Amino acid sequence: MPISNHASTELDRVIQTLYTFQEIMQQPDLWLNTVERVRAAVEQLNLTTRLANVRVLLTGAGTSAYAAASIAAAWPRAVAVPTTDLLVDAERYLADMDVVISLARSGNSPESAAVVKRVRAVRPEILQLAITCNEESTLSQSGLDGLIVLDPKTNDRSLVMTSSFSNLVLAGLALARSDEIASTVGAVSKRVAELLPSINISCERISADVRDRVVILASSPFRGWTCEAGLKLLEMTAGHFSVVTESFLGLRHGPMSFVKPQTLVLCLLSNDPVRRMYEVDLIRELRAKKIGRLVGITQATEENAAEAGDLFDNVLPAVAPHLPDDLRTSFEIVTPQLLGYHLSLSIGLNPDNPSPDGIINRVVQGVRIYPVTSDRG
């Protein structure tokens, strides 16, 4: 049977996508390596002692900032501040801090090295570490006290960050909650590898019906996941789809006005019973108002299959439903990554370079670093 022109065009687009799909699908193969690299660095740098009972500030820009937020949610006494804020307001954010940990894929964004220098100028006694996917970077050579370098395969070649995000988050979690991560990463990696092919097919089907807007919902431990999921859809579709990210409870306070009958509403459900009750209430409200095409990321079992079918138009499997919510982000992010990938293809873009006009770039450009004056108020 001859291939139609439409099918041939679609095939050409997929073939031209050299990196993104591979970088999404490779993630389970990299997670064990990331945990092992962190373990080795902890021993080499004596971090078990140096990070005990300290105030930690995690920082990064864009996707790396969302990685920082995801780690901070699981790390007692830690906070996340984007480099884009820390650079211009270092004095405010560094008060009472003992450690700053920078996160970066390339480590070549202008803010990355500038923040290290700024922290050193304001609080020279602060311990400065970095987790990066690129050993040969400006950040790596900026005078840090310690560096954790991830497998070079995590240094995504695509414009968008996928495996770099999940591995940066996992590395930070391995610092914060080492025993829990070490005891679970093997089983979760195996489960994700088994589920990815079917999740990929489901995301392709769901993407075909997305019209013009998307809402992404999750509860507070997933705030970094929610922001990153929204960013993946925006980046890979060059802003073609309007995206709102919110908490389930927060949606009622105004953003629900964004939800129309055909709006895709992607819901990541908590495994905490109290959070989940609030989440289900909101989903039932959307059902009653007949707004939103509801897609749930949840663990569908024989016991709750009827409820899942009642709540959602489509159900995607949660890949780490048995972990505490604050340890799930690095694994559950694979689903919105694949959804963004298929949305990109559906509108004729190449996910490797969805901004061919250079509106955004793999490494941020155009940032001028200014000296800080001594009379600053």
Short mmCIF file of C-alpha atoms in Angstrom, two decimals, residues 11-374:
data_model
loop_
_atom_site.label_atom_id
_atom_site.label_comp_id
_atom_site.label_asym_id
_atom_site.label_seq_id
_atom_site.Cartn_x
_atom_site.Cartn_y
_atom_site.Cartn_z
CA LEU A 11 7.09 10.27 9.05
CA ASP A 12 9.56 12.88 7.84
CA ARG A 13 8.91 15.00 10.95
CA VAL A 14 9.49 12.04 13.27
CA ILE A 15 12.71 11.08 11.46
CA GLN A 16 13.98 14.67 11.73
CA THR A 17 13.44 14.55 15.50
CA LEU A 18 16.86 13.21 16.41
CA TYR A 19 17.12 13.85 20.12
CA THR A 20 14.01 14.66 22.15
CA PHE A 21 12.19 11.33 22.00
CA GLN A 22 15.39 9.38 22.67
CA GLU A 23 16.27 11.66 25.60
CA ILE A 24 12.83 11.15 27.15
CA MET A 25 12.94 7.38 26.74
CA GLN A 26 16.51 6.98 28.04
CA GLN A 27 15.72 8.33 31.49
CA PRO A 28 15.17 5.05 33.37
CA ASP A 29 18.56 3.85 32.14
CA LEU A 30 20.28 6.90 33.65
CA TRP A 31 18.67 7.16 37.08
CA LEU A 32 20.71 4.41 38.80
CA ASN A 33 23.90 5.97 37.46
CA THR A 34 22.89 9.37 38.82
CA VAL A 35 22.31 7.99 42.31
CA GLU A 36 25.68 6.23 42.20
CA ARG A 37 27.46 9.41 41.09
CA VAL A 38 25.91 11.35 43.95
CA ARG A 39 26.91 8.63 46.44
CA ALA A 40 30.53 8.80 45.22
CA ALA A 41 30.56 12.61 45.43
CA VAL A 42 29.11 12.55 48.95
CA GLU A 43 31.99 10.35 50.06
CA GLN A 44 34.66 12.33 48.22
CA LEU A 45 33.45 15.72 49.46
CA ASN A 46 32.40 14.54 52.95
CA LEU A 47 28.91 15.92 52.32
CA THR A 48 27.13 13.75 54.87
CA THR A 49 28.77 15.83 57.60
CA ARG A 50 28.87 19.15 55.74
CA LEU A 51 25.16 19.06 54.86
CA ALA A 52 23.90 17.91 58.25
CA ASN A 53 21.46 20.33 59.94
CA VAL A 54 22.23 23.25 57.64
CA ARG A 55 20.10 25.76 55.77
CA VAL A 56 20.31 25.01 52.06
CA LEU A 57 19.39 27.29 49.17
CA LEU A 58 18.86 25.48 45.85
CA THR A 59 19.04 27.57 42.70
CA GLY A 60 18.81 27.34 38.91
CA ALA A 61 17.15 29.11 35.99
CA GLY A 62 14.06 28.03 34.07
CA THR A 63 13.74 24.25 34.14
CA SER A 64 16.64 24.09 36.60
CA ALA A 65 14.72 26.44 38.92
CA TYR A 66 11.80 24.00 38.84
CA ALA A 67 14.26 21.20 39.62
CA ALA A 68 15.42 23.23 42.62
CA ALA A 69 11.81 23.66 43.79
CA SER A 70 11.20 19.93 43.46
CA ILE A 71 14.24 19.11 45.59
CA ALA A 72 13.45 21.76 48.21
CA ALA A 73 9.98 20.23 48.70
CA ALA A 74 11.69 17.06 49.97
CA TRP A 75 14.53 18.65 51.94
CA PRO A 76 13.83 19.97 55.45
CA ARG A 77 15.19 23.49 56.00
CA ALA A 78 15.85 23.95 52.28
CA VAL A 79 14.45 26.68 50.04
CA ALA A 80 14.51 27.20 46.29
CA VAL A 81 15.31 30.58 44.72
CA PRO A 82 15.78 30.97 40.95
CA THR A 83 19.15 32.34 39.87
CA THR A 84 17.15 35.01 38.06
CA ASP A 85 16.06 36.30 41.49
CA LEU A 86 19.17 35.44 43.47
CA LEU A 87 21.45 37.36 41.12
CA VAL A 88 19.66 40.67 41.65
CA ASP A 89 18.63 40.23 45.31
CA ALA A 90 21.38 38.11 46.85
CA GLU A 91 21.45 39.93 50.17
CA ARG A 92 17.78 39.22 50.82
CA TYR A 93 17.90 35.51 50.04
CA LEU A 94 21.27 34.60 51.57
CA ALA A 95 20.43 35.67 55.11
CA ASP A 96 20.79 32.65 57.44
CA MET A 97 21.90 30.35 54.62
CA ASP A 98 24.78 27.90 55.08
CA VAL A 99 24.92 26.19 51.67
CA VAL A 100 24.03 27.16 48.09
CA ILE A 101 23.60 24.38 45.53
CA SER A 102 23.40 25.43 41.88
CA LEU A 103 21.66 23.20 39.32
CA ALA A 104 22.33 23.42 35.59
CA ARG A 105 22.20 21.41 32.39
CA SER A 106 24.82 23.24 30.33
CA GLY A 107 26.14 25.46 33.10
CA ASN A 108 26.76 28.13 30.49
CA SER A 109 23.79 30.41 31.10
CA PRO A 110 25.12 33.86 32.02
CA GLU A 111 23.44 33.82 35.43
CA SER A 112 25.00 30.49 36.49
CA ALA A 113 28.59 31.61 37.08
CA ALA A 114 27.51 35.12 38.00
CA VAL A 115 25.49 33.80 40.94
CA VAL A 116 28.52 31.90 42.28
CA LYS A 117 30.57 35.09 42.21
CA ARG A 118 27.75 37.13 43.72
CA VAL A 119 27.27 34.70 46.60
CA ARG A 120 31.00 34.68 47.20
CA ALA A 121 31.05 38.47 47.38
CA VAL A 122 28.09 38.73 49.77
CA ARG A 123 28.70 35.69 51.98
CA PRO A 124 32.18 34.22 51.32
CA GLU A 125 31.79 31.64 54.09
CA ILE A 126 28.84 29.91 52.41
CA LEU A 127 29.57 26.44 51.04
CA GLN A 128 28.86 26.45 47.29
CA LEU A 129 28.15 23.24 45.39
CA ALA A 130 26.76 22.53 41.94
CA ILE A 131 25.06 19.64 40.20
CA THR A 132 25.49 19.82 36.45
CA CYS A 133 25.24 17.73 33.29
CA ASN A 134 28.27 19.43 31.74
CA GLU A 135 31.70 19.19 33.32
CA GLU A 136 33.22 21.61 30.80
CA SER A 137 31.08 24.62 31.64
CA THR A 138 31.43 28.14 32.90
CA LEU A 139 29.67 27.12 36.11
CA SER A 140 32.06 24.19 36.66
CA GLN A 141 35.01 26.57 36.45
CA SER A 142 33.59 29.35 38.62
CA GLY A 143 35.36 28.58 41.89
CA LEU A 144 32.89 26.20 43.53
CA ASP A 145 33.66 24.26 46.71
CA GLY A 146 32.37 21.04 45.18
CA LEU A 147 30.94 19.72 41.93
CA ILE A 148 28.68 16.75 41.14
CA VAL A 149 28.81 15.90 37.43
CA LEU A 150 26.10 13.68 35.97
CA ASP A 151 26.41 11.27 33.06
CA PRO A 152 27.10 13.20 29.81
CA LYS A 153 23.97 11.61 28.33
CA THR A 154 21.90 13.79 30.67
CA ASN A 155 23.23 16.88 28.88
CA ASP A 156 20.26 16.90 26.48
CA ARG A 157 21.08 17.98 22.95
CA SER A 158 17.48 18.99 22.30
CA LEU A 159 16.51 22.57 23.00
CA VAL A 160 14.19 21.37 25.76
CA MET A 161 15.40 19.80 28.99
CA THR A 162 13.98 16.33 29.65
CA SER A 163 16.45 13.77 30.99
CA SER A 164 18.53 16.62 32.40
CA PHE A 165 15.56 17.74 34.51
CA SER A 166 14.71 14.34 35.95
CA ASN A 167 18.33 13.56 36.73
CA LEU A 168 19.05 16.94 38.33
CA VAL A 169 16.01 16.45 40.56
CA LEU A 170 16.99 12.88 41.39
CA ALA A 171 20.55 13.93 42.22
CA GLY A 172 19.28 16.54 44.64
CA LEU A 173 16.86 14.06 46.21
CA ALA A 174 19.74 11.62 46.60
CA LEU A 175 21.51 14.29 48.64
CA ALA A 176 18.44 15.13 50.70
CA ARG A 177 16.96 11.64 51.24
CA SER A 178 19.74 9.27 50.29
CA ASP A 179 18.49 6.06 51.94
CA GLU A 180 14.95 6.35 50.55
CA ILE A 181 16.16 7.09 47.04
CA ALA A 182 18.80 4.36 47.04
CA SER A 183 16.28 1.74 48.18
CA THR A 184 13.63 2.61 45.58
CA VAL A 185 15.34 3.87 42.42
CA GLY A 186 15.98 0.42 40.99
CA ALA A 187 12.39 -0.76 41.18
CA VAL A 188 10.98 2.54 39.96
CA SER A 189 13.38 2.67 37.02
CA LYS A 190 12.29 -0.81 35.98
CA ARG A 191 8.60 0.11 36.26
CA VAL A 192 9.01 3.33 34.24
CA ALA A 193 10.93 1.51 31.50
CA GLU A 194 8.08 -1.00 31.23
CA LEU A 195 5.35 1.66 31.17
CA LEU A 196 6.93 4.23 28.84
CA PRO A 197 5.88 2.57 25.55
CA SER A 198 2.19 2.47 26.51
CA ILE A 199 2.31 5.98 28.01
CA ASN A 200 3.82 7.19 24.75
CA ILE A 201 0.95 5.72 22.72
CA SER A 202 -1.64 7.22 25.08
CA CYS A 203 -0.04 10.67 24.95
CA GLU A 204 -0.06 10.58 21.15
CA ARG A 205 -3.79 9.81 21.18
CA ILE A 206 -4.60 12.46 23.76
CA SER A 207 -2.57 15.12 21.92
CA ALA A 208 -4.68 14.63 18.78
CA ASP A 209 -7.72 16.11 20.54
CA VAL A 210 -6.07 19.11 22.22
CA ARG A 211 -7.50 22.33 20.80
CA ASP A 212 -6.15 25.58 22.20
CA ARG A 213 -5.57 25.46 25.96
CA VAL A 214 -4.27 23.20 28.71
CA VAL A 215 -4.53 23.23 32.51
CA ILE A 216 -2.08 21.23 34.63
CA LEU A 217 -3.02 20.45 38.23
CA ALA A 218 -1.12 18.93 41.16
CA SER A 219 -0.85 19.51 44.90
CA SER A 220 1.89 21.42 46.71
CA PRO A 221 4.68 18.78 46.84
CA PHE A 222 4.49 18.74 43.03
CA ARG A 223 4.78 22.49 42.47
CA GLY A 224 8.06 22.05 40.62
CA TRP A 225 6.53 19.23 38.57
CA THR A 226 3.52 21.37 37.67
CA CYS A 227 5.63 24.32 36.51
CA GLU A 228 8.00 22.11 34.55
CA ALA A 229 5.14 20.20 32.91
CA GLY A 230 3.62 23.49 31.80
CA LEU A 231 6.95 24.77 30.51
CA LYS A 232 7.51 21.60 28.44
CA LEU A 233 4.18 22.12 26.67
CA LEU A 234 4.92 25.80 26.05
CA GLU A 235 8.49 25.26 24.81
CA MET A 236 7.80 22.29 22.57
CA THR A 237 4.81 23.97 20.92
CA ALA A 238 6.36 27.48 20.68
CA GLY A 239 3.49 28.81 22.79
CA HIS A 240 0.85 27.47 20.39
CA PHE A 241 -1.25 26.23 23.32
CA SER A 242 -2.11 28.46 26.25
CA VAL A 243 -1.11 26.72 29.49
CA VAL A 244 -2.14 27.40 33.10
CA THR A 245 -0.54 25.53 36.01
CA GLU A 246 -2.22 25.47 39.42
CA SER A 247 -2.94 23.47 42.53
CA PHE A 248 -6.29 21.72 42.82
CA LEU A 249 -7.44 24.03 45.59
CA GLY A 250 -5.98 27.10 43.89
CA LEU A 251 -7.94 26.56 40.67
CA ARG A 252 -11.18 27.78 42.28
CA HIS A 253 -9.65 31.14 43.15
CA GLY A 254 -9.93 32.62 39.69
CA PRO A 255 -8.06 30.35 37.26
CA MET A 256 -11.11 28.10 36.81
CA SER A 257 -12.42 30.79 34.46
CA PHE A 258 -9.75 29.60 32.00
CA VAL A 259 -11.29 26.10 31.76
CA LYS A 260 -13.66 25.55 28.83
CA PRO A 261 -15.51 22.33 27.89
CA GLN A 262 -12.70 21.17 25.54
CA THR A 263 -9.76 22.33 27.68
CA LEU A 264 -7.32 19.52 28.43
CA VAL A 265 -7.00 19.28 32.23
CA LEU A 266 -4.05 17.08 33.20
CA CYS A 267 -4.32 15.97 36.84
CA LEU A 268 -1.51 14.32 38.80
CA LEU A 269 -3.16 12.69 41.82
CA SER A 270 -1.49 12.47 45.21
CA ASN A 271 -1.01 9.22 47.07
CA ASP A 272 -1.67 11.04 50.34
CA PRO A 273 -5.27 10.28 51.39
CA VAL A 274 -6.05 13.79 52.68
CA ARG A 275 -4.61 15.60 49.64
CA ARG A 276 -6.42 13.17 47.40
CA MET A 277 -9.83 13.94 48.92
CA TYR A 278 -9.40 17.62 48.10
CA GLU A 279 -8.22 16.73 44.60
CA VAL A 280 -11.18 14.44 43.91
CA ASP A 281 -13.62 17.11 45.14
CA LEU A 282 -12.25 19.57 42.60
CA ILE A 283 -12.36 17.04 39.78
CA ARG A 284 -16.00 16.22 40.61
CA GLU A 285 -16.79 19.94 40.54
CA LEU A 286 -15.34 20.24 37.04
CA ARG A 287 -17.41 17.22 36.04
CA ALA A 288 -20.58 18.78 37.47
CA LYS A 289 -19.90 22.05 35.63
CA LYS A 290 -19.19 20.08 32.43
CA ILE A 291 -15.90 21.84 31.79
CA GLY A 292 -12.57 20.30 30.94
CA ARG A 293 -11.47 17.15 29.21
CA LEU A 294 -10.06 15.44 32.28
CA VAL A 295 -6.97 13.26 32.07
CA GLY A 296 -5.73 11.68 35.29
CA ILE A 297 -2.25 10.44 36.16
CA THR A 298 -3.07 7.93 38.88
CA GLN A 299 -2.63 4.36 39.98
CA ALA A 300 -5.65 2.54 38.58
CA THR A 301 -6.31 -0.70 40.45
CA GLU A 302 -9.20 -3.13 40.43
CA GLU A 303 -10.50 -1.45 43.58
CA ASN A 304 -10.51 2.13 42.24
CA ALA A 305 -11.00 1.49 38.51
CA ALA A 306 -14.67 2.49 38.70
CA GLU A 307 -13.83 5.74 40.47
CA ALA A 308 -11.08 6.56 37.94
CA GLY A 309 -13.50 5.94 35.08
CA ASP A 310 -16.06 8.18 36.74
CA LEU A 311 -13.57 10.99 37.31
CA PHE A 312 -11.58 11.03 34.09
CA ASP A 313 -12.01 10.86 30.35
CA ASN A 314 -8.58 9.22 30.11
CA VAL A 315 -6.32 7.62 32.71
CA LEU A 316 -2.54 7.47 32.44
CA PRO A 317 -0.62 5.27 34.88
CA ALA A 318 1.30 6.91 37.70
CA VAL A 319 4.81 5.51 37.46
CA ALA A 320 5.79 5.96 41.13
CA PRO A 321 2.48 5.83 43.03
CA HIS A 322 3.91 4.16 46.11
CA LEU A 323 6.56 6.77 46.86
CA PRO A 324 5.92 9.81 49.05
CA ASP A 325 4.69 12.65 46.85
CA ASP A 326 7.81 14.74 47.44
CA LEU A 327 9.99 11.99 45.92
CA ARG A 328 7.91 11.38 42.79
CA THR A 329 8.66 14.38 40.55
CA SER A 330 11.75 13.02 38.80
CA PHE A 331 9.77 9.97 37.71
CA GLU A 332 6.27 11.33 37.04
CA ILE A 333 7.61 14.07 34.74
CA VAL A 334 7.97 11.56 31.88
CA THR A 335 4.25 11.78 31.05
CA PRO A 336 4.00 15.55 30.36
CA GLN A 337 7.32 15.33 28.53
CA LEU A 338 5.79 12.83 26.10
CA LEU A 339 2.59 14.84 25.86
CA GLY A 340 4.58 17.95 24.92
CA TYR A 341 6.54 15.95 22.36
CA HIS A 342 3.39 14.73 20.60
CA LEU A 343 1.72 18.13 20.76
CA SER A 344 4.79 19.54 19.05
CA LEU A 345 4.56 17.00 16.24
CA SER A 346 0.81 17.51 15.93
CA ILE A 347 1.26 21.16 14.93
CA GLY A 348 4.15 20.47 12.57
CA LEU A 349 7.08 21.50 14.75
CA ASN A 350 10.33 19.66 15.41
CA PRO A 351 10.57 19.12 19.20
CA ASP A 352 14.37 19.24 18.98
CA ASN A 353 14.16 22.86 17.82
CA PRO A 354 10.59 24.11 18.30
CA SER A 355 11.78 27.73 18.08
CA PRO A 356 13.48 27.88 14.67
CA ASP A 357 13.26 31.69 14.66
CA GLY A 358 15.46 31.79 17.76
CA ILE A 359 12.87 33.24 20.16
CA ILE A 360 14.28 30.88 22.77
CA ASN A 361 17.61 29.02 22.70
CA ARG A 362 19.14 25.94 24.26
CA VAL A 363 21.47 28.20 26.27
CA VAL A 364 19.93 31.51 27.29
CA GLN A 365 21.31 34.51 25.46
CA GLY A 366 21.08 38.27 25.85
CA VAL A 367 21.71 38.49 29.61
CA ARG A 368 24.09 41.31 30.56
CA ILE A 369 25.70 40.96 33.99
CA TYR A 370 26.03 44.28 35.83
CA PRO A 371 28.39 45.11 38.69
CA VAL A 372 26.82 45.83 42.06
CA THR A 373 27.46 49.36 43.31
CA SER A 374 28.57 49.93 46.89
#
